Structure formats: structure tokens, C-alpha cells
Coordinates of C-alpha atoms and ligand atoms in Angstrom, one line a residue:
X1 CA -14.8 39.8 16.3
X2 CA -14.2 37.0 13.7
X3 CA -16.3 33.8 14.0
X4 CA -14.3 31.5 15.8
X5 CA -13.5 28.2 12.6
X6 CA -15.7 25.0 13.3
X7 CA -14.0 21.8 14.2
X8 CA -14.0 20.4 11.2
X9 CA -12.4 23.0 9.5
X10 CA -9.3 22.0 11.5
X11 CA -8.8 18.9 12.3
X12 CA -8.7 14.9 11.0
X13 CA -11.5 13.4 11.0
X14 CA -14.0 11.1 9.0
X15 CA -17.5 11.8 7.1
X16 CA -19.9 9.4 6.1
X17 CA -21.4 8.6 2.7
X18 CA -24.5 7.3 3.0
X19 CA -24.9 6.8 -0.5
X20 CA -22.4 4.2 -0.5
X21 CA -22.4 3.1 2.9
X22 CA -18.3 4.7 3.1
X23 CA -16.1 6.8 5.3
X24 CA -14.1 9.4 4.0
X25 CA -11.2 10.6 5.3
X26 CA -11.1 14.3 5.9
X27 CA -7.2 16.1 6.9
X28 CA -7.9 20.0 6.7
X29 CA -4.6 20.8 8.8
X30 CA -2.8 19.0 6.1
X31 CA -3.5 22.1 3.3
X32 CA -0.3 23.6 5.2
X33 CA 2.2 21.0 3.8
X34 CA 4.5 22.4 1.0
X35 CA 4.0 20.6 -1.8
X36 CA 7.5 19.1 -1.8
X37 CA 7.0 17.4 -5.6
X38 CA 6.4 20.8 -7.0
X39 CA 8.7 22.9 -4.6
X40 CA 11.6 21.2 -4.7
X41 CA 11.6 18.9 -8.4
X42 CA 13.4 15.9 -7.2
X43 CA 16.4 15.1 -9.2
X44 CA 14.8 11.8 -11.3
X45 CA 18.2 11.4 -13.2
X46 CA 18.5 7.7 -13.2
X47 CA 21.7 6.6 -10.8
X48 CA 21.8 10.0 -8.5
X49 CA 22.5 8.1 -5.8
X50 CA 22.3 10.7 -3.3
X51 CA 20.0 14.3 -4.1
X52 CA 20.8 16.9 -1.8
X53 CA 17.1 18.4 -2.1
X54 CA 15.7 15.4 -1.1
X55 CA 14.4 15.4 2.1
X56 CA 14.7 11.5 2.3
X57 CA 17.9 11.1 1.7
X58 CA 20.3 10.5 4.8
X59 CA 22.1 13.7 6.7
X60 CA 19.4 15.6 4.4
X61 CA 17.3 18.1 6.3
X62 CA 13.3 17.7 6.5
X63 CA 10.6 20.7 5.9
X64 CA 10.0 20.7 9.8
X65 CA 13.5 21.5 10.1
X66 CA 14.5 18.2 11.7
X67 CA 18.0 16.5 10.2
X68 CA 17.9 13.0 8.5
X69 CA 20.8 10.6 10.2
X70 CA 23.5 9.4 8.4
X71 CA 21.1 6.3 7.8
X72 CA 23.0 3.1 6.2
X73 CA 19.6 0.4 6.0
X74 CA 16.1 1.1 6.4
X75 CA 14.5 4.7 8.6
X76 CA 11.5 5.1 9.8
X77 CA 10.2 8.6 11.1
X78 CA 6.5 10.2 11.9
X79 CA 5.8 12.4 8.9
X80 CA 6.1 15.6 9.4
X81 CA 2.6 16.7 7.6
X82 CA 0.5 13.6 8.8
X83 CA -2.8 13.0 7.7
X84 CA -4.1 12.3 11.1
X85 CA -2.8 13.1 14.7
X86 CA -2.8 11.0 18.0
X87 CA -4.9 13.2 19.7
X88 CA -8.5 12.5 19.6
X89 CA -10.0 16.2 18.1
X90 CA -13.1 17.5 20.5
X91 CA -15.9 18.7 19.1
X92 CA -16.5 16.9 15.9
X93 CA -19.6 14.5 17.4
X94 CA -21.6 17.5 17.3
X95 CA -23.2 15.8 14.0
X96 CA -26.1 18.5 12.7
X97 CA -28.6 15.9 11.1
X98 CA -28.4 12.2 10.6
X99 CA -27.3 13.0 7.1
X100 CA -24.3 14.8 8.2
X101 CA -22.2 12.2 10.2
X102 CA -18.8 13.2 11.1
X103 CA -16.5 11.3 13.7
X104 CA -13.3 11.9 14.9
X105 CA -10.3 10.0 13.4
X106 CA -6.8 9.1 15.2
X107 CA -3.6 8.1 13.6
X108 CA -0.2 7.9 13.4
X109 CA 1.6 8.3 9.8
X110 CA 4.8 7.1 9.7
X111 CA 7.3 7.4 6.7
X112 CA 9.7 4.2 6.0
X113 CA 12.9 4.7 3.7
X114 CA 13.3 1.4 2.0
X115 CA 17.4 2.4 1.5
X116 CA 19.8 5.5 1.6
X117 CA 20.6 4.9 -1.7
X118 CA 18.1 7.6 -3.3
X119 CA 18.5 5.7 -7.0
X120 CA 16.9 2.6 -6.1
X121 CA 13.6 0.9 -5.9
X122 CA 12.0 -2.4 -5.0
X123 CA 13.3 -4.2 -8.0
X124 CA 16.7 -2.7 -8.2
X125 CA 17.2 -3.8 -4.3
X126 CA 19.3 -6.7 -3.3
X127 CA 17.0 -9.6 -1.3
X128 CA 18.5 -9.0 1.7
X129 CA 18.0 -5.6 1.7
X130 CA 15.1 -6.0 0.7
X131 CA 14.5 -8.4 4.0
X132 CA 15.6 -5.6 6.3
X133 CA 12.4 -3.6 4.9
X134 CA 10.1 -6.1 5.9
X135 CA 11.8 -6.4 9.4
X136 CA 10.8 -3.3 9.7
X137 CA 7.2 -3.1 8.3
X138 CA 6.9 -6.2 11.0
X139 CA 8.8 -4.1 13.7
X140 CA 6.2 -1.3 12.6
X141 CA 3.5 -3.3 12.8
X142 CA 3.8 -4.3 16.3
X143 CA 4.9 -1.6 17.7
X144 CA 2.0 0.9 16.7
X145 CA -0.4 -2.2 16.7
X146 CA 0.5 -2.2 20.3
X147 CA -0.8 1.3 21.3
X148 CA -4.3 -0.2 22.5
X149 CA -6.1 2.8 20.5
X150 CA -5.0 1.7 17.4
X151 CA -6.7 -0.9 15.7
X152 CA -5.2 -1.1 11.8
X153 CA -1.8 -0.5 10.4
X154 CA -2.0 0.2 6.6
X155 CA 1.5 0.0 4.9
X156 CA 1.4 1.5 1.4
X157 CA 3.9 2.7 -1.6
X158 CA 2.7 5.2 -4.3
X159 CA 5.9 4.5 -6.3
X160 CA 6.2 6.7 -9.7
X161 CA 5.0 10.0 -10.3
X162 CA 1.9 9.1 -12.1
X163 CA 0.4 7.7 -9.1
X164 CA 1.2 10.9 -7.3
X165 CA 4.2 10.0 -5.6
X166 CA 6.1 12.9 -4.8
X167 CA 9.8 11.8 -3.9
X168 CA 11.4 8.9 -6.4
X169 CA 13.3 7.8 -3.1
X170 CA 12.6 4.4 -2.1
X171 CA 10.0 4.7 0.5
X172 CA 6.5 4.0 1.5
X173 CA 3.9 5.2 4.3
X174 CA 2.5 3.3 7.4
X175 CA -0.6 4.6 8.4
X176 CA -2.3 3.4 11.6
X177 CA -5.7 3.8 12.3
X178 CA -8.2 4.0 15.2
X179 CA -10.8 2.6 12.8
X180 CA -10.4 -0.2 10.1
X181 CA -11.0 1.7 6.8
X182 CA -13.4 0.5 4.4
X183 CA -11.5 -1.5 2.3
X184 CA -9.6 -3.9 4.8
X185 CA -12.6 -4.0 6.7
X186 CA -14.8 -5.3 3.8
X187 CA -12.5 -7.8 3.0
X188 CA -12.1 -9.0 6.3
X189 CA -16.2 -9.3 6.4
X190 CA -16.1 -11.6 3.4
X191 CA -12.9 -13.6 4.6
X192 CA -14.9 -14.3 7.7
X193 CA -18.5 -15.0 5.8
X194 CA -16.3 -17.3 4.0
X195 CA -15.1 -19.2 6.6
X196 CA -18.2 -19.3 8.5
X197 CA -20.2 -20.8 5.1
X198 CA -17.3 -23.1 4.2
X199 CA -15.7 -23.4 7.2
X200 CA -12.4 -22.8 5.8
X201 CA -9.9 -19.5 4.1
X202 CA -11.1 -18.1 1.1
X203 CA -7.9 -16.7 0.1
X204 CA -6.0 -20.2 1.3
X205 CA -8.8 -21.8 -1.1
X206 CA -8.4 -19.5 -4.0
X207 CA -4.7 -20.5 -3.8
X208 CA -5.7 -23.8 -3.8
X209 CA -7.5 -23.3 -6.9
X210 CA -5.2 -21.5 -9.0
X211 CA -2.4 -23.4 -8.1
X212 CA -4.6 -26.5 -9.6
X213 CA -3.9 -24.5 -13.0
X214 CA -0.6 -23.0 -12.8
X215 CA -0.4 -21.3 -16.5
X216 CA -3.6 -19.6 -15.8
X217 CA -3.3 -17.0 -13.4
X218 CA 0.2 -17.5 -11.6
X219 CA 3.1 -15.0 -12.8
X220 CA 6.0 -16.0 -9.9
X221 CA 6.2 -18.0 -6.9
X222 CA 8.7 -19.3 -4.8
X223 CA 8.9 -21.7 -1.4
X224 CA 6.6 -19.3 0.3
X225 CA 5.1 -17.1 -1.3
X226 CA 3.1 -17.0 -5.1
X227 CA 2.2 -13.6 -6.9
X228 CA -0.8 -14.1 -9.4
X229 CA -3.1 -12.0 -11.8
X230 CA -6.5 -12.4 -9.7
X231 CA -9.7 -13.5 -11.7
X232 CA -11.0 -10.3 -10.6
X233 CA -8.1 -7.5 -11.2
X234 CA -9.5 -4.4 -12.4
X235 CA -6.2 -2.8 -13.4
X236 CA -4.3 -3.9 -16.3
X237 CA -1.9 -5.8 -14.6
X238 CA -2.9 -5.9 -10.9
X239 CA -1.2 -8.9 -8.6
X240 CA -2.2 -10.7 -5.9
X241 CA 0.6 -11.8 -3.3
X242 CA -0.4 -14.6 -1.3
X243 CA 1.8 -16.7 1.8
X244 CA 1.2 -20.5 0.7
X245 CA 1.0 -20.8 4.8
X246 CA -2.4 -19.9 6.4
X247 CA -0.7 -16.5 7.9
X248 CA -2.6 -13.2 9.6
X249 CA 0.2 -10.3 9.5
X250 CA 3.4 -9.5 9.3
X251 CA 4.1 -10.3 12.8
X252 CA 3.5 -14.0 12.0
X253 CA 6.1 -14.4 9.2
X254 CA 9.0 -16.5 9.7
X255 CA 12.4 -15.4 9.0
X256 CA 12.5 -18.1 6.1
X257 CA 8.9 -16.5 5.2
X258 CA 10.4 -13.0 5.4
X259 CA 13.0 -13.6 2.9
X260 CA 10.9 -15.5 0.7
X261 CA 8.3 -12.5 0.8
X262 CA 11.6 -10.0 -0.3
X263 CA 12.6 -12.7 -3.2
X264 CA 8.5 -12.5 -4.7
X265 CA 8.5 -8.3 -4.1
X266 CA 12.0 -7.8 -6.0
X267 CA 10.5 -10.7 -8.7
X268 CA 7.4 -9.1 -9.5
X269 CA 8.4 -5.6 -9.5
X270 CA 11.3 -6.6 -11.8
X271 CA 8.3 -8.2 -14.0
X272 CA 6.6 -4.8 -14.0
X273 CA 9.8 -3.0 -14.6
X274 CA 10.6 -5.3 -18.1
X275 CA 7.0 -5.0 -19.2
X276 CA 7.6 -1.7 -20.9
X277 CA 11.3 -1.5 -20.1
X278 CA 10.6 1.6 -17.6
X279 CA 10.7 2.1 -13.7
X280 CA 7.0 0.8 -13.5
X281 CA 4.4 2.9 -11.4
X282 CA 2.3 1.5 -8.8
X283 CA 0.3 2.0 -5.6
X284 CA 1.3 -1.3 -3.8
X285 CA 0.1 -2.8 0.1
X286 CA -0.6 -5.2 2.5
X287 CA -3.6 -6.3 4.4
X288 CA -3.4 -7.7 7.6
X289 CA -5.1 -9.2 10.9
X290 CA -6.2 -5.9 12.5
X291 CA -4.1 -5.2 15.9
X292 CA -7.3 -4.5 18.4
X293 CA -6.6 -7.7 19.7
X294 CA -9.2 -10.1 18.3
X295 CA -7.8 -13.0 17.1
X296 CA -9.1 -12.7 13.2
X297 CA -8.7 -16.3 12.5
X298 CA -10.1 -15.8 8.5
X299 CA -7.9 -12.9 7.8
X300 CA -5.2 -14.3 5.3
X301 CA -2.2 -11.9 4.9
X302 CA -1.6 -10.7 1.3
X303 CA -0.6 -8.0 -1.1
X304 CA -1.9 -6.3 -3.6
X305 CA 0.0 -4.5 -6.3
X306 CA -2.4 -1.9 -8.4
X307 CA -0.7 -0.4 -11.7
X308 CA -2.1 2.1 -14.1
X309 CA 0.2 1.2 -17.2
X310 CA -2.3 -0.5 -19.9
X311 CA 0.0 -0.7 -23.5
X312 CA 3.3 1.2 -22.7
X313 CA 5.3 3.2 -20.6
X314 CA 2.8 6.4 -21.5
X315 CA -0.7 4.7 -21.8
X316 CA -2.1 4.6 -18.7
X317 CA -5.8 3.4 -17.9
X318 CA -8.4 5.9 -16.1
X319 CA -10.9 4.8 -13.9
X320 CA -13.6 6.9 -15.5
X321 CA -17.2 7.0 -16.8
X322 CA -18.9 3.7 -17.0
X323 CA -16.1 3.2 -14.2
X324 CA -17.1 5.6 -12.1
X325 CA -20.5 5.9 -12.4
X326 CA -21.4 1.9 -12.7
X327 CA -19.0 -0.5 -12.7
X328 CA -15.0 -1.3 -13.4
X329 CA -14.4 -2.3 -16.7
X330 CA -11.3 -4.0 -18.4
X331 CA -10.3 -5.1 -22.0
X332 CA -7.0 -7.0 -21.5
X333 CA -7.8 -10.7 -19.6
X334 CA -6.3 -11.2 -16.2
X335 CA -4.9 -14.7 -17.7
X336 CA -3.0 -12.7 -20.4
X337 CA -1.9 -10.2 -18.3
X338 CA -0.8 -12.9 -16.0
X339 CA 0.8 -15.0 -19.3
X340 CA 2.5 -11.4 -19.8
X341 CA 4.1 -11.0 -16.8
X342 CA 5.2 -15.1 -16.7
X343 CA 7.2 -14.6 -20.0
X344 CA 9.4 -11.7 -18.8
X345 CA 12.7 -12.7 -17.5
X346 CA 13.9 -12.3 -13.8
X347 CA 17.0 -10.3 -14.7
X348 CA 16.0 -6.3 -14.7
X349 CA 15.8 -5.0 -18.2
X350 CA 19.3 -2.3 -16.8
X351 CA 21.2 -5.0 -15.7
Ligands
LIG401 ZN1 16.7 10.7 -1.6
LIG402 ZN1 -5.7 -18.7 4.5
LIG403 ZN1 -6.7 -7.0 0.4

């Protein structure tokens, strides 16, 4: 009789690395998934506006099988190979020494399509298209924040194929969490050490600071909104996008706020996009109050955009060596990087 497969073999869940005090996330069932970058080679000809083997585009059918609607703004489905499932897996407390420390993980993954037009991306979007995405990330937002056994929604985009995205249609990923994962929760730590030393934001008094000196840091900004270089970016040209209003999530954006958050997006990805006159990679998110409930008063909403490009459209920077094995390191300045970005024009390079 064949052994009967562990738990863990099958289903979501997290490990812990007690070298480094982190969870990793662990999504066996996920090795199923057809590798739809490889399978199906996305037609990347610039101004296909619609790609009949893409299984984003509208009326376009999925890999589960399930049929795309004639979509005409943003759409929003459960991914059909998700990371993590709703249902809470049994059997994975069964932790064999305190060194081995596995707990079970619940999620939903969601898939958001920015447009139907399959040519487009952020900075090729109009503003008020751009607007009807971040309706939705808010709609998103609360709606998943609401299920009381989820406690974090993590929106992200992987756009461009060097940062493993595997579709060029305009579109990111929503996960939501039972747990916080590592890195929203460690910021959220040392927002709230912050305000309980200071007894104000940290990110509302960074702002402060950098706005103090305008041509440092500061690439765009607008009524609501300012995108800067952080003094501490590790990648070449990392941003920072920060709400001039002391704001949690999404869910506490104004409509004037909302628009003003879809002007800075289209601005700074237009940026990236003249830098090297290419479609610019980058894995871009937000972090936000966590939706358990408690009220989070030192989380400030923000952004962060992370892009490998270093000198051109083919130099990318790895995270490697000293980088992995002590500390990040980086030649270019985050105040000429930031004086970089300034000096581009608003207009996209295609226009
Ligand atoms: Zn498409
Ligand atoms: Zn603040
Ligand atoms: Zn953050």
C-alpha cells in the first residue's frame, strides 16, 4: 500500500526561520499550475490590443476552463491556481521539534485586470481609468477585509517579464492573509514604536522632512499625494508614495484623494517608462492598516515601487553576495536617482 503523502506535502501553509526570525510561505498544490508564460508566449507586440491566448483578456477563456466577460473597465476574479485556499488545512500543527515549526496559512488570491485593453499599462492609462482601479483595490479591500478571518490584504503588480510577470496584460494580485506577513508587519512595529517614542507618524514626519528640501529626494507630487526616492532605497530607483493626509488604507481615501493617488501612479510610472525609453519593470504595492479590526492609528498608507533597472533597459541590478549574505548595497545615490527621475518629462516617451 503506498504511504499515504504528509500534510505538508499538500497543502498552504507557513514555515519558520529561526535564523531570521521569518515566515515562509509554503504552496505545494500550486506545482499543478501550467506555466502560462512559457505555455502559451503572450503576444508582447507593442499595441495588440486584444491577444486571443491571453487568458486576461475579456470573452478569453481561463486554464480552469471558466470564460472571461466581455469586460469594458476593471475585473476582478479568484485566481484559478492560488497560492493559498480558504480552508484552514488539518494536520499541519503536528510540528516534529521546536525547530521544525509549521502553521497553517489561509488566503484568498484574487486577480484584478487594470483594463480590457491588453496593450496598456499603468503609465499608458488615462487618470480616470486609472481611478476605476483604485475603486476597486478599495472595493477589494473591504470586502475580503471583512471576512473576520482575514486579517491583511496585500495588493501587488509584478509588471515586466524580468520581474517574473507572466502575462504583459495590465493587471495585479490581491492576496489576503490570515496572518500579517513579515514585511507589513515589521513596518507596522516600527510605525507604532515610532509613535509611542515621539508621539507622532514617522512616515507623516519623514514627509515632513523631505518636503523641508524639495530638490532632494522628491521626484512628483501633486495636491495629495508626493512620490520620493527614500533615503534608504535599496534598488536603483525605488519610490516611496506617500498621502500628504495622515491616512490608514485604502478604505479611507477620498474620492479627490483617489484621483489624486491615479494622477502620482500614471506620473511616476511614466517617469520610469522615459528613464530608458522602455515599458519599465517593477514589482509595485501598497501597505495598509490591517483589516482585523484594530484601529492601527500609526500605520500610514503608502506605496512602494521596487525596480531592477540600474543603467539601461538591459542592466539590471542583482541582489547577490555581499547582498545576500550581509547587507544591501547600492552605488547610485537615492538623491540622484531621485534628481533622475525629476528631470524626465510628464509626457510618455510614445506619445
Ligand atoms: Zn490580454
Ligand atoms: Zn502619518
Ligand atoms: Zn511599506
Amino acid at each position: 500500500m503506498p504511504e499515504s503523502p504528509r500534510p505538508l506535502d499538500l497543502v498552504p501553509h507557513r514555515r519558520y526561520n529561526p535564523l531570521l526570525r521569518e515566515w515562509i510561505l509554503v504552496s505545494p498544490q500550486r506545482t499543478q499550475r501550467p506555466w502560462q508564460g512559457e505555455t502559451t508566449k503572450p503576444n508582447t507586440a507593442p499595441g495588440v490590443h486584444y491577444d486571443p491566448t491571453c487568458y486576461l483578456c475579456p470573452g478569453n477563456a481561463r486554464s480552469g476552463g471558466v470564460r472571461n466577460p466581455q469586460y469594458t473597465s476593471v475585473f476582478a476574479f479568484d485566481n484559478d491556481f492560488p497560492a493559498l485556499l480558504p480552508d484552514a488545512p488539518e494536520g499541519v500543527n503536528t510540528n516534529p521539534s521546536p525547530l521544525l515549526v509549521a502553521e497553517p496559512e489561509r488566503g484568498r488570491c484574487r486577480v484584478l485586470c487594470f483594463h480590457p485593453d491588453h496593450s496598456l499599462t499603468l503609465a499608458r492609462m488615462q487618470v480616470a481609468d486609472i481611478t476605476r482601479v483604485i475603486e476597486a483595490w478599495t472595493a477589494e479591500t473591504a470586502s475580503l477585509g471583512e471576512q473576520p478571518w482575514i486579517n491583511h490584504v496585500q495588493i501587488f503588480e509584478n509588471r515586466g517579464a524580468m520581474m517574473g510577470a507572466s502575462n504583459p496584460h495590465p493587471h495585479c494580485q490581491i492576496w489576503a492573509t490570515e496572518h500579517i506577513p513579515d514585511e507589513p508587519l515589521r513596518e507596522l512595529a516600527s510605525q507604532q514604536a515610532y509613535q509611542d517614542e515621539h508621539g507622532s507618524c514617522l512616515l507623516c514626519d519623514y514627509l515632513r522632512t523631505e518636503l523641508q528640501h524639495p530638490e532632494a529626494r522628491i521626484v512628483v507630487d501633486n495636491d495629495h499625494f508626493v512620490a520620493l526616492v527614500p533615503y534608504w532605497a535599496i534598488w536603483p530607483f525605488e519610490t516611496l508614495v506617500l498621502p500628504r493626509r495622515h491616512l490608514g488604507s485604502f478604505t479611507d481615501l477620498t474620492p479627490a484623494e483617489q484621483e489624486a493617488l491615479a494622477a502620482i501612479l500614471k506620473a511616476v510610472t511614466t517617469r520610469y517608462d522615459n528613464l530608458f525609453q522602455v515599458s519599465f519593470p517593477y514589482t509595485m504595492g501598497f501597505h495598509q492598516r490591517p483589516t482585523h479590526g484594530q484601529a492601527h492609528d500609526a500605520m500610514h498608507f503608502h506605496a512602494h515601487f521596487y525596480p531592477p533597472l540600474l543603467r539601461s533597459a538591459e542592466i539590471r541590478k542583482f541582489m547577490v553576495g555581499f547582498e545576500m549574505l550581509g547587507m544591501p548595497q547600492r552605488d547610485l545615490t537615492a538623491e540622484t536617482a531621485a534628481a533622475r527621475l525629476r528631470s524626465l518629462p510628464d509626457k510618455h516617451y510614445a506619445d
